[in-house]
GROMACS .gro file of C-alpha atoms in nm:
model
  227
    1MET     CA    1   9.376   8.569  11.877
    2PRO     CA    2   9.592   8.822  11.667
    3ILE     CA    3   9.768   8.742  11.378
    4ALA     CA    4  10.079   8.806  11.423
    5ARG     CA    5  10.254   9.065  11.155
    6GLU     CA    6  10.538   9.088  10.955
    7LEU     CA    7  10.737   9.429  11.117
    8PRO     CA    8  10.726   9.715  10.858
    9LEU     CA    9  11.052   9.694  10.603
   10ARG     CA   10  11.203  10.054  10.725
   11ILE     CA   11  11.176   9.877  11.165
   12ARG     CA   12  11.374   9.498  10.992
   13ALA     CA   13  11.627   9.714  10.821
   14LEU     CA   14  11.642   9.958  11.138
   15ASN     CA   15  11.707   9.623  11.399
   16GLY     CA   16  11.944   9.511  11.154
   17LEU     CA   17  12.142   9.812  11.136
   18GLY     CA   18  12.149   9.737  11.524
   19ARG     CA   19  12.253   9.461  11.492
   20TRP     CA   20  12.578   9.499  11.272
   21MET     CA   21  12.697   9.739  11.489
   22ALA     CA   22  12.701   9.507  11.817
   23ARG     CA   23  12.901   9.341  11.677
   24GLY     CA   24  13.154   9.576  11.618
   25GLY     CA   25  13.034   9.699  11.938
   26ILE     CA   26  12.888   9.983  11.938
   27ARG     CA   27  12.607  10.054  12.083
   28ILE     CA   28  12.268  10.326  11.971
   29ALA     CA   29  12.076  10.475  12.232
   30PRO     CA   30  12.276  10.457  12.494
   31PHE     CA   31  12.054  10.377  12.931
   32ASP     CA   32  12.287  10.632  13.088
   33PRO     CA   33  12.089  10.787  13.309
   34ASP     CA   34  12.283  11.150  13.271
   35ALA     CA   35  12.245  11.146  12.960
   36LEU     CA   36  11.914  11.094  12.947
   37ARG     CA   37  11.813  11.346  13.245
   38ARG     CA   38  12.012  11.612  12.961
   39ILE     CA   39  11.745  11.509  12.717
   40ALA     CA   40  11.518  11.542  12.869
   41ALA     CA   41  11.548  11.919  13.069
   42ARG     CA   42  11.628  12.012  12.757
   43LYS     CA   43  11.290  11.888  12.645
   44ALA     CA   44  11.109  12.010  12.932
   45GLY     CA   45  11.312  12.338  12.940
   46LEU     CA   46  11.376  12.275  13.375
   47GLU     CA   47  11.566  12.120  13.510
   48ASP     CA   48  11.480  12.056  13.873
   49PHE     CA   49  11.414  11.716  13.913
   50ASP     CA   50  11.405  11.733  14.327
   51GLU     CA   51  11.628  11.458  14.320
   52ASP     CA   52  11.685  11.183  14.540
   53SER     CA   53  11.922  10.908  14.653
   54ARG     CA   54  11.557  10.696  14.567
   55PHE     CA   55  11.474  10.877  14.259
   56ARG     CA   56  11.844  10.801  14.174
   57GLU     CA   57  11.872  10.511  14.240
   58ALA     CA   58  11.542  10.368  14.057
   59LEU     CA   59  11.600  10.568  13.700
   60ALA     CA   60  12.041  10.392  13.725
   61GLU     CA   61  11.854  10.009  13.815
   62LEU     CA   62  11.553  10.107  13.518
   63CYS     CA   63  11.855  10.196  13.307
   64ARG     CA   64  12.066   9.892  13.380
   65SER     CA   65  11.833   9.648  13.328
   66ALA     CA   66  11.668   9.826  13.016
   67GLU     CA   67  12.025   9.798  12.912
   68HIS     CA   68  12.107   9.414  13.072
   69ASP     CA   69  11.818   9.256  13.105
   70ALA     CA   70  11.631   9.315  12.801
   71ALA     CA   71  11.772   9.198  12.502
   72LEU     CA   72  11.619   9.457  12.286
   73SER     CA   73  11.643   9.555  11.908
   74LEU     CA   74  11.763   9.871  11.803
   75ALA     CA   75  11.329   9.957  11.820
   76GLY     CA   76  11.292   9.905  12.104
   77ARG     CA   77  11.597  10.022  12.270
   78VAL     CA   78  11.493  10.380  12.127
   79ALA     CA   79  11.147  10.320  12.237
   80ILE     CA   80  11.197  10.222  12.537
   81ARG     CA   81  11.451  10.510  12.619
   82ASN     CA   82  11.224  10.765  12.460
   83TYR     CA   83  10.941  10.669  12.743
   84VAL     CA   84  11.168  10.679  13.041
   85VAL     CA   85  11.244  11.042  12.840
   86HIS     CA   86  10.907  11.080  12.874
   87ALA     CA   87  10.848  10.992  13.211
   88LEU     CA   88  11.163  11.242  13.322
   89VAL     CA   89  10.971  11.560  13.166
   90ASN     CA   90  10.679  11.494  13.309
   91ARG     CA   91  10.869  11.452  13.661
   92LEU     CA   92  11.034  11.801  13.573
   93ARG     CA   93  10.699  11.872  13.506
   94TYR     CA   94  10.534  11.809  13.842
   95VAL     CA   95  10.802  11.940  14.094
   96HIS     CA   96  10.788  12.264  13.827
   97ALA     CA   97  10.418  12.282  13.939
   98ARG     CA   98  10.449  12.126  14.289
   99LYS     CA   99  10.691  12.422  14.400
  100THR     CA  100  10.459  12.698  14.153
  101GLU     CA  101  10.137  12.604  14.318
  102PRO     CA  102  10.140  12.403  14.650
  103GLU     CA  103   9.823  12.507  14.732
  104VAL     CA  104   9.724  12.180  14.434
  105ALA     CA  105   9.813  11.934  14.738
  106ASN     CA  106   9.580  12.044  14.980
  107VAL     CA  107   9.246  11.984  14.751
  108GLU     CA  108   9.015  11.748  14.903
  109LEU     CA  109   8.981  11.420  14.636
  110GLU     CA  110   8.658  11.212  14.619
  111PRO     CA  111   8.728  10.860  14.761
  112PRO     CA  112   8.846  10.654  14.411
  113ILE     CA  113   8.732  10.382  14.262
  114ILE     CA  114   9.029  10.109  14.140
  115VAL     CA  115   8.970   9.814  13.978
  116ILE     CA  116   9.212   9.577  14.019
  117GLY     CA  117   9.316   9.221  13.907
  118LEU     CA  118   9.496   8.956  13.705
  119PRO     CA  119   9.602   9.005  13.390
  120ARG     CA  120   9.322   8.882  13.104
  121SER     CA  121   9.072   8.867  13.416
  122GLY     CA  122   8.837   9.087  13.239
  123THR     CA  123   8.963   9.408  13.430
  124THR     CA  124   8.951   9.655  13.144
  125LEU     CA  125   8.576   9.554  13.047
  126LEU     CA  126   8.487   9.616  13.389
  127HIS     CA  127   8.687   9.930  13.365
  128HIS     CA  128   8.549  10.083  13.063
  129LEU     CA  129   8.225   9.986  13.139
  130LEU     CA  130   8.219  10.172  13.558
  131ALA     CA  131   8.289  10.476  13.339
  132LEU     CA  132   7.992  10.487  13.128
  133ASP     CA  133   7.815  10.640  13.470
  134PRO     CA  134   7.786  11.010  13.440
  135HIS     CA  135   7.874  11.061  13.750
  136ALA     CA  136   8.166  10.903  13.797
  137ARG     CA  137   8.546  11.046  13.576
  138SER     CA  138   8.764  10.833  13.466
  139LEU     CA  139   9.108  10.962  13.375
  140ARG     CA  140   9.122  10.876  12.948
  141PHE     CA  141   9.477  10.771  12.795
  142TRP     CA  142   9.603  11.118  12.723
  143GLU     CA  143   9.554  11.264  13.051
  144LEU     CA  144   9.716  10.944  13.197
  145MET     CA  145  10.081  10.975  12.994
  146GLU     CA  146  10.063  11.381  13.039
  147PRO     CA  147   9.906  11.506  13.345
  148ILE     CA  148  10.060  11.822  13.348
  149PRO     CA  149  10.108  12.034  12.997
  150GLY     CA  150  10.399  12.209  12.874
  151PRO     CA  151  10.373  12.570  12.776
  152GLY     CA  152  10.258  12.670  12.485
  153PRO     CA  153   9.927  12.529  12.297
  154ASP     CA  154   9.803  12.229  12.479
  155ARG     CA  155   9.907  11.937  12.191
  156ARG     CA  156   9.875  11.698  12.448
  157ARG     CA  157   9.582  11.488  12.299
  158ASP     CA  158   9.733  11.533  11.954
  159GLU     CA  159  10.032  11.421  11.981
  160LEU     CA  160   9.945  11.098  12.171
  161SER     CA  161   9.708  11.010  11.872
  162ARG     CA  162   9.958  11.089  11.655
  163THR     CA  163  10.211  10.817  11.864
  164LEU     CA  164   9.905  10.515  11.846
  165ARG     CA  165   9.829  10.546  11.468
  166ASP     CA  166  10.243  10.470  11.457
  167ILE     CA  167  10.295  10.221  11.711
  168LYS     CA  168   9.937  10.030  11.526
  169ARG     CA  169  10.063  10.020  11.136
  170MET     CA  170  10.393   9.864  11.350
  171ASP     CA  171  10.167   9.606  11.520
  172GLY     CA  172   9.824   9.564  11.327
  173GLY     CA  173   9.733   9.243  11.675
  174ILE     CA  174   9.810   9.553  11.935
  175ASP     CA  175   9.425   9.643  11.967
  176GLY     CA  176   9.319   9.227  11.984
  177LYS     CA  177   9.545   9.250  12.278
  178HIS     CA  178   9.473   9.545  12.466
  179HIS     CA  179   9.252   9.811  12.333
  180PHE     CA  180   9.403  10.133  12.322
  181ASP     CA  181   9.275  10.489  12.196
  182VAL     CA  182   9.302  10.814  12.377
  183ASP     CA  183   8.999  10.928  12.469
  184ASN     CA  184   8.978  10.554  12.647
  185PRO     CA  185   9.011  10.548  12.986
  186GLU     CA  186   9.302  10.377  13.084
  187GLU     CA  187   9.535  10.220  13.380
  188CYS     CA  188   9.591  10.460  13.620
  189MET     CA  189   9.985  10.278  13.720
  190LEU     CA  190  10.081  10.571  13.455
  191LEU     CA  191  10.037  10.789  13.676
  192LEU     CA  192  10.352  10.627  13.863
  193ASP     CA  193  10.563  10.633  13.562
  194ALA     CA  194  10.733  11.034  13.668
  195THR     CA  195  10.868  10.822  13.992
  196LEU     CA  196  11.033  10.620  13.818
  197MET     CA  197  10.912  10.346  14.076
  198SER     CA  198  10.607  10.228  13.788
  199VAL     CA  199  10.530   9.836  13.686
  200SER     CA  200  10.466  10.001  13.318
  201PHE     CA  201  10.841  10.023  13.209
  202TRP     CA  202  10.793   9.654  13.290
  203VAL     CA  203  10.415   9.572  13.172
  204PHE     CA  204  10.670   9.825  12.795
  205ALA     CA  205  11.034   9.600  12.790
  206PRO     CA  206  11.102   9.296  12.991
  207VAL     CA  207  11.295   9.480  13.234
  208HIS     CA  208  11.305   9.219  13.508
  209GLY     CA  209  11.595   9.317  13.709
  210TYR     CA  210  11.414   9.586  13.769
  211LEU     CA  211  11.107   9.452  13.821
  212GLU     CA  212  11.267   9.229  14.149
  213TRP     CA  213  11.441   9.534  14.228
  214LEU     CA  214  11.099   9.762  14.258
  215ARG     CA  215  10.885   9.428  14.473
  216HIS     CA  216  11.086   9.507  14.749
  217GLN     CA  217  11.063   9.913  14.736
  218ASP     CA  218  10.809  10.094  14.968
  219GLN     CA  219  10.559  10.232  14.766
  220ARG     CA  220  10.431  10.495  15.015
  221GLU     CA  221  10.661  10.737  14.809
  222PRO     CA  222  10.595  10.723  14.445
  223TYR     CA  223  10.182  10.736  14.603
  224GLN     CA  224  10.163  11.080  14.787
  225VAL     CA  225  10.299  11.181  14.382
  226TYR     CA  226  10.004  10.970  14.231
  227ARG     CA  227   9.812  11.219  14.465
   0.00000   0.00000   0.00000
């Protein structure tokens, strides 16, 4: 069993500052949908989210749940907020690609092999074993996190590698729960993040209200984006 480790001093200090400011009614890194959209638009250099009522409701529910259900520390707030912004950037790139290269949507796909199962039941091991087949094409972690590159040199793999190094410094036992590596085959639910209708938000933060909302949503449209 992995040994629980104390968080680095800088993270403990940041969380302590967050608690002190919260007692004074000061909320840092708020989960405001409009603010998150503006940040994502600046990062991506794009503005078209292809917004509709479902997208706006999903983002509002996710933000509400992160703000009121999750009881996040300040470091947690910053991390999850950045994750939501990252999903919004991926959405902007997806919408842009769909409109500038519509022919991609008509490409015939090979039937996929899909592994499903309960947590801690060996699905990751089976996934990794299947990915060893030279005739299979698994999706790597860095591809799932940013399916579409931004302009300029493609730094997606290097950027995720740096992020993982920071995460593993903060939680030295994380690989004992699920081994993360940039080139590992990883769970394809991450492709749903850009729709704002993805269980991965709940995996990374206890946004239980959002999960309950998500359970009652029609998933056909998100899976069209996934395709």
